[in-house]
Amino acid sequence: MTMARKVKRPAKAKTPAPKGKTRLKARKPAAVPAAAGLDTIRERIDGIDAELHALINERARLAQQVGISKHAAGHTVDFYRPEREAQVLRMAVERNRKQRGPLRNDEIVRLFREIMSACLAQQEPLKVGYLGPEGTFTQQAVNKHFGHSVRALPLTSIEEVFREVEAGTADFGVVPIENSSEGTVNNTLDMFLASSLGICGEVELRIHQNLMGRMASLHQVQRVCAHQQALAQCSSWLSEYLPGVERVPVASNAEGARRARDEDGTAAIASISAAEVYGLNVLVPEIEDRPDNTTRFLVIGRKGFPPSGDDKTTLLVSGAHTDAPGALFRLLEPFAGHRISMTSIESRPSRRRKWDYVFFIDLEGHCDVEPLAKALAEVKSRASLFRVLGSYPKAVL
């Protein structure tokens, strides 16, 4: 466990042959004879690659036509449709299930996401602000949701992400909202009290925390720098394997990695990409206490989108007197009456007066679709503060 290792970039997945109705018809490849030589198999692969390349080019040309038909002088953000992308990814997962493909669902989703990202960016890339610096988990969430053909803008705080999207400098923003182990990021919730921005999507990212530094072994670690949430997610491991070592909370895991690069005796907890960016050795991989450690991120933007067929709605609501008996029950009663599933509820100070609260509620469904639309109308009639922060596609994997 004490031996250091250099980071290796993950191997790229092989691109599968496309399926479905296209001008170049998809076909079921003939079985390769068991006695076929390596050269024969490589020739087959080359032929499939040529077909695949032609189909990707055709898809890109069709994407161009979609943009031109909408608005010839529009910007890329005008053509971005998260509900359509979610539908495409769900269909890809379903095809993979039916065909029992050898690639995992997450690999298929990543391939299709990158194709869509490249097609959308033909004129200009989307500009996406995120909580930086480079090498954070939020940057990974940007790449997972938008693909790598966007212009990712690392920003110094959640507040700055909101400001840059409001000003139009960024088309969208990505901010953390909750961790499965450590709970809600209150700073993100509080920004919605003053901001006019809405929620356009969500990203769920499996979080692996890694101990890294310039040293060769754990015995040389004098302090560990990381974001407070990362330290909390790894507290049991740190207590067992680095007892007595100082734990230093910093603004981000990337900041901890920068300090580990510049300071003798300092180790960091961060992502594999941070180790690559800052040239650090991964001393021990995956030190998080819970194997299902996952962070949820929100995509914020300036407009809403139509239903995708499998959506979630986030509501900001409050009553006139939240300390009155039954105040919260009165706000939630319509959801039970219309059989709406509530997946999350958080309270925050309203900033209107002391001991008064607002509630952030996640619900199943889209605000424009029954029965949720009826339930929301009833809640609005009972509320002193009511705002639909967004209806957006559920995270696809």
XYZ file of C-alpha atoms in Angstrom:
397
model
C 0.000 0.000 0.000
C 2.892 2.339 0.555
C 4.345 2.030 -2.932
C 3.751 4.957 -5.260
C 2.707 4.552 -8.859
C 2.548 6.894 -11.826
C -0.861 7.701 -13.254
C -1.778 5.995 -16.501
C -4.421 7.389 -18.770
C -7.399 5.056 -19.195
C -7.451 3.030 -22.402
C -9.912 4.215 -25.001
C -12.932 2.027 -25.625
C -13.299 0.550 -29.098
C -16.066 2.229 -31.057
C -18.997 -0.141 -31.758
C -20.605 -0.527 -35.166
C -23.742 1.667 -35.454
C -27.247 0.250 -35.548
C -30.534 1.589 -36.847
C -31.979 3.081 -40.028
C -29.441 5.113 -41.976
C -28.531 5.636 -45.598
C -25.639 3.237 -45.072
C -27.651 0.319 -43.769
C -26.438 -1.325 -40.597
C -25.753 -4.988 -40.979
C -25.025 -7.915 -38.768
C -21.384 -8.798 -39.426
C -20.690 -12.320 -40.586
C -18.981 -14.539 -38.083
C -15.227 -14.653 -38.433
C -14.032 -18.249 -38.975
C -12.139 -19.583 -35.998
C -9.134 -20.208 -38.222
C -9.091 -16.646 -39.601
C -5.735 -14.999 -39.276
C -4.962 -11.717 -37.580
C -4.686 -9.926 -40.934
C -8.206 -11.027 -41.893
C -9.646 -9.737 -38.623
C -7.824 -6.435 -39.028
C -9.234 -6.049 -42.554
C -12.722 -6.572 -41.146
C -12.078 -3.935 -38.472
C -10.810 -1.486 -41.100
C -13.967 -2.005 -43.152
C -16.215 -1.415 -40.137
C -14.216 1.702 -39.222
C -14.749 3.089 -42.719
C -18.511 2.511 -42.493
C -18.607 3.993 -39.014
C -16.690 7.084 -40.134
C -19.070 7.631 -43.049
C -22.076 7.358 -40.731
C -20.608 9.819 -38.240
C -20.002 12.325 -41.044
C -23.554 11.865 -42.252
C -24.861 12.452 -38.733
C -22.784 15.629 -38.465
C -24.227 16.939 -41.759
C -27.767 16.240 -40.535
C -26.973 18.078 -37.297
C -25.860 21.044 -39.415
C -29.178 20.989 -41.264
C -31.108 20.963 -37.982
C -29.271 24.105 -36.901
C -29.770 25.863 -40.224
C -33.479 25.027 -40.295
C -33.961 26.560 -36.844
C -32.058 29.817 -37.260
C -29.276 30.381 -39.754
C -27.650 33.103 -37.644
C -28.231 31.465 -34.254
C -25.640 30.516 -31.691
C -24.853 26.980 -30.573
C -26.707 27.530 -27.304
C -29.882 28.138 -29.324
C -29.673 24.623 -30.772
C -28.767 22.774 -27.584
C -31.652 20.523 -26.532
C -30.946 18.538 -23.350
C -34.272 16.721 -23.518
C -33.422 15.418 -27.005
C -29.934 14.340 -25.910
C -31.412 12.463 -22.957
C -33.799 10.633 -25.297
C -30.930 9.651 -27.626
C -28.856 8.308 -24.730
C -31.780 6.338 -23.288
C -32.388 4.748 -26.706
C -28.697 3.837 -26.908
C -28.854 2.128 -23.517
C -32.006 0.255 -24.510
C -30.439 -0.945 -27.786
C -27.373 -2.096 -25.895
C -29.584 -4.068 -23.519
C -31.540 -5.732 -26.329
C -28.438 -6.515 -28.400
C -26.474 -7.686 -25.353
C -23.504 -5.744 -26.628
C -20.058 -6.469 -25.192
C -19.586 -2.805 -24.160
C -21.014 -1.584 -20.863
C -23.909 0.888 -20.840
C -21.710 3.677 -19.473
C -19.225 3.154 -22.335
C -22.023 3.321 -24.916
C -23.409 6.488 -23.313
C -19.953 8.095 -23.322
C -19.446 7.315 -27.025
C -22.808 8.749 -28.062
C -22.337 11.769 -25.808
C -19.041 12.606 -27.512
C -20.573 12.215 -30.984
C -23.407 14.580 -30.072
C -20.963 17.010 -28.461
C -18.778 17.135 -31.586
C -21.782 17.527 -33.895
C -23.170 20.411 -31.841
C -19.808 22.196 -31.751
C -19.348 22.413 -35.539
C -20.091 26.156 -35.594
C -18.860 27.110 -32.133
C -18.493 25.182 -28.859
C -20.814 25.693 -25.927
C -19.211 27.677 -23.097
C -19.731 25.944 -19.752
C -18.628 27.486 -16.471
C -17.736 25.214 -13.585
C -16.288 25.329 -10.095
C -12.562 25.126 -10.798
C -9.678 25.054 -10.994
C -8.789 22.458 -13.601
C -8.785 18.910 -12.298
C -11.868 19.098 -10.040
C -14.720 16.605 -9.973
C -16.973 19.375 -11.292
C -14.861 19.461 -14.454
C -15.412 15.705 -14.797
C -19.163 16.349 -14.444
C -18.960 18.917 -17.271
C -17.274 16.362 -19.546
C -19.715 13.622 -18.608
C -22.777 15.762 -19.351
C -21.611 17.900 -22.294
C -18.748 15.846 -23.790
C -15.267 17.172 -24.502
C -16.204 19.426 -27.445
C -17.273 22.294 -25.193
C -15.228 25.190 -23.914
C -14.975 24.556 -20.168
C -14.424 27.716 -18.102
C -12.874 27.098 -14.648
C -14.194 29.659 -12.132
C -13.212 30.399 -8.565
C -16.531 29.967 -6.751
C -20.116 28.808 -7.076
C -21.168 32.466 -6.931
C -18.965 33.264 -9.921
C -20.452 30.379 -11.923
C -23.912 31.864 -11.397
C -22.711 35.375 -12.288
C -21.009 34.312 -15.532
C -24.104 32.417 -16.723
C -26.374 35.334 -15.790
C -24.127 37.705 -17.756
C -24.070 35.427 -20.818
C -20.297 34.908 -20.642
C -21.062 31.211 -20.116
C -23.966 29.444 -21.820
C -24.422 27.032 -18.917
C -22.872 26.330 -15.542
C -22.243 23.153 -13.562
C -22.261 23.268 -9.748
C -22.314 20.569 -7.044
C -25.585 20.191 -5.148
C -25.261 17.105 -2.924
C -23.104 14.134 -1.996
C -24.545 10.748 -1.093
C -22.389 10.604 2.052
C -22.085 14.215 3.197
C -25.380 15.766 2.111
C -26.309 19.085 0.521
C -24.058 21.889 -0.715
C -25.941 24.753 0.949
C -24.059 27.458 -0.940
C -25.587 26.236 -4.207
C -29.108 26.233 -2.772
C -28.700 29.737 -1.368
C -27.701 31.136 -4.770
C -31.163 30.327 -6.143
C -32.747 32.707 -3.596
C -31.290 35.702 -5.436
C -30.576 34.375 -8.929
C -32.975 34.255 -11.865
C -31.254 31.190 -13.325
C -32.977 27.841 -13.591
C -31.955 24.184 -13.601
C -31.515 22.562 -17.030
C -30.105 19.172 -16.076
C -28.405 16.995 -13.504
C -25.271 14.860 -13.485
C -24.485 11.984 -11.141
C -20.781 11.273 -10.819
C -19.287 8.317 -8.981
C -16.574 9.845 -6.815
C -13.242 8.093 -6.258
C -10.965 9.924 -3.859
C -7.235 9.262 -4.265
C -4.316 10.111 -1.997
C -1.511 11.737 -3.989
C 1.730 13.638 -3.552
C 5.361 13.998 -4.640
C 6.578 11.610 -1.959
C 7.144 7.882 -2.468
C 5.359 6.453 0.585
C 2.788 7.176 3.286
C 5.537 7.500 5.893
C 6.578 10.814 4.323
C 3.113 12.391 4.551
C 3.033 15.196 7.130
C -0.308 16.789 6.207
C -3.263 16.120 3.904
C -4.939 19.002 2.033
C -8.395 18.657 0.481
C -11.843 20.189 0.350
C -13.743 19.688 3.604
C -16.197 17.319 1.899
C -13.363 15.130 0.599
C -11.779 14.981 4.043
C -15.145 13.943 5.483
C -15.679 11.298 2.793
C -12.317 9.726 3.678
C -12.241 10.326 7.442
C -12.274 6.663 8.505
C -9.478 5.746 6.095
C -7.371 8.689 7.232
C -7.880 7.763 10.893
C -6.785 4.178 10.249
C -3.816 4.669 7.927
C -2.643 8.224 8.701
C -3.426 8.690 12.406
C -2.112 11.936 13.794
C -1.425 13.444 10.353
C -2.737 17.009 10.063
C -5.840 17.466 7.896
C -5.983 20.860 6.188
C -9.279 21.957 4.560
C -8.835 24.070 1.411
C -11.150 25.684 -1.165
C -11.039 22.739 -3.586
C -9.336 19.393 -4.109
C -7.445 20.932 -7.014
C -6.057 23.566 -4.634
C -4.934 20.720 -2.377
C -3.219 19.065 -5.340
C -1.445 22.327 -6.189
C -0.133 22.562 -2.618
C 0.972 18.924 -2.747
C 2.972 19.780 -5.866
C 4.620 22.824 -4.258
C 5.083 21.800 -0.610
C 7.320 19.152 0.941
C 5.402 16.657 3.072
C 1.975 17.688 1.750
C -0.345 15.104 0.230
C -3.737 15.768 -1.352
C -7.034 13.976 -1.834
C -8.315 14.483 -5.369
C -9.269 12.877 -8.668
C -6.968 10.966 -11.002
C -7.190 13.870 -13.448
C -5.827 16.215 -10.759
C -2.832 13.899 -10.338
C -2.214 14.147 -14.074
C -2.615 17.941 -14.160
C -0.278 18.571 -11.215
C 2.223 15.772 -11.896
C 1.663 13.818 -8.667
C 2.077 10.178 -7.717
C -1.058 8.331 -6.659
C 0.007 6.891 -3.317
C -3.255 5.039 -2.593
C -6.245 4.936 -4.974
C -9.916 4.982 -3.944
C -9.676 5.812 -0.256
C -13.314 6.961 0.115
C -15.094 5.328 3.064
C -18.238 4.334 1.145
C -18.068 2.321 -2.097
C -21.187 4.067 -3.471
C -19.843 7.588 -2.895
C -21.619 9.749 -5.510
C -21.995 13.487 -6.051
C -24.916 15.072 -7.848
C -24.358 18.230 -9.892
C -26.836 20.691 -11.390
C -26.648 22.248 -14.843
C -27.840 25.859 -14.600
C -28.960 28.061 -17.473
C -31.142 30.934 -18.585
C -34.145 29.082 -20.056
C -36.288 25.994 -19.617
C -36.830 23.021 -21.911
C -39.718 20.707 -22.946
C -40.319 17.263 -21.372
C -37.963 14.409 -22.221
C -40.274 11.645 -21.004
C -38.391 10.917 -17.782
C -37.933 14.157 -15.889
C -37.453 15.732 -12.499
C -38.688 19.099 -11.219
C -37.101 21.253 -8.516
C -39.368 23.640 -6.633
C -38.588 26.580 -4.332
C -41.555 27.193 -2.034
C -42.514 28.683 1.321
C -45.580 29.556 3.362
C -46.547 32.832 5.005
C -45.666 31.492 8.465
C -43.421 28.443 8.357
C -43.525 28.088 12.155
C -47.322 27.665 12.181
C -48.751 24.190 12.958
C -49.163 22.169 9.765
C -47.479 24.774 7.542
C -45.260 22.286 5.732
C -48.022 19.666 5.562
C -50.273 22.185 3.827
C -47.624 22.809 1.160
C -46.941 19.115 0.567
C -50.509 17.789 0.715
C -51.275 18.294 -3.025
C -48.353 16.059 -3.998
C -49.765 13.180 -1.980
C -53.241 13.828 -3.384
C -51.956 13.610 -6.969
C -49.594 10.714 -6.170
C -46.435 12.675 -6.970
C -43.190 11.188 -5.660
C -41.023 13.645 -3.741
C -37.381 12.536 -3.932
C -35.753 15.248 -1.803
C -36.572 18.181 0.484
C -34.179 20.682 2.056
C -34.866 23.774 4.162
C -32.828 26.992 4.187
C -33.257 30.329 5.990
C -35.542 32.545 3.892
C -33.597 35.778 4.644
C -36.984 37.491 5.027
C -36.984 37.363 8.816
C -35.389 35.224 11.508
C -36.561 31.638 11.970
C -38.395 31.701 8.667
C -37.564 29.084 6.039
C -37.888 28.177 2.380
C -38.010 24.632 1.044
C -36.253 23.136 -1.962
C -38.188 20.108 -3.198
C -37.286 17.591 -5.910
C -40.272 15.914 -7.569
C -40.837 13.220 -10.168
C -42.210 14.566 -13.455
C -42.200 17.697 -15.614
C -43.981 20.875 -14.531
C -45.904 21.080 -17.832
C -47.218 17.508 -17.681
C -50.134 16.125 -15.642
C -50.530 15.199 -12.854
C -47.607 17.311 -11.595
C -48.928 20.440 -13.337
C -52.184 20.246 -11.346
C -50.384 19.579 -8.081
C -48.108 22.589 -8.608
C -51.087 24.844 -9.302
C -52.616 23.836 -5.956
C -49.344 24.386 -4.096
C -48.940 27.811 -5.692
C -52.367 28.879 -4.377
C -51.255 27.996 -0.831
C -47.711 29.436 -0.931
C -46.317 32.880 -0.139
C -43.229 32.093 -2.242
C -43.437 29.794 -5.244
C -40.922 29.248 -8.035
C -40.265 26.281 -10.301
C -36.469 26.285 -10.530
C -36.547 23.885 -13.460
C -37.878 20.720 -15.027
C -35.084 18.700 -16.572
C -34.136 15.170 -17.715
C -33.051 12.776 -15.010
C -29.389 11.834 -15.107
C -28.705 9.065 -17.647
C -26.369 6.711 -15.714
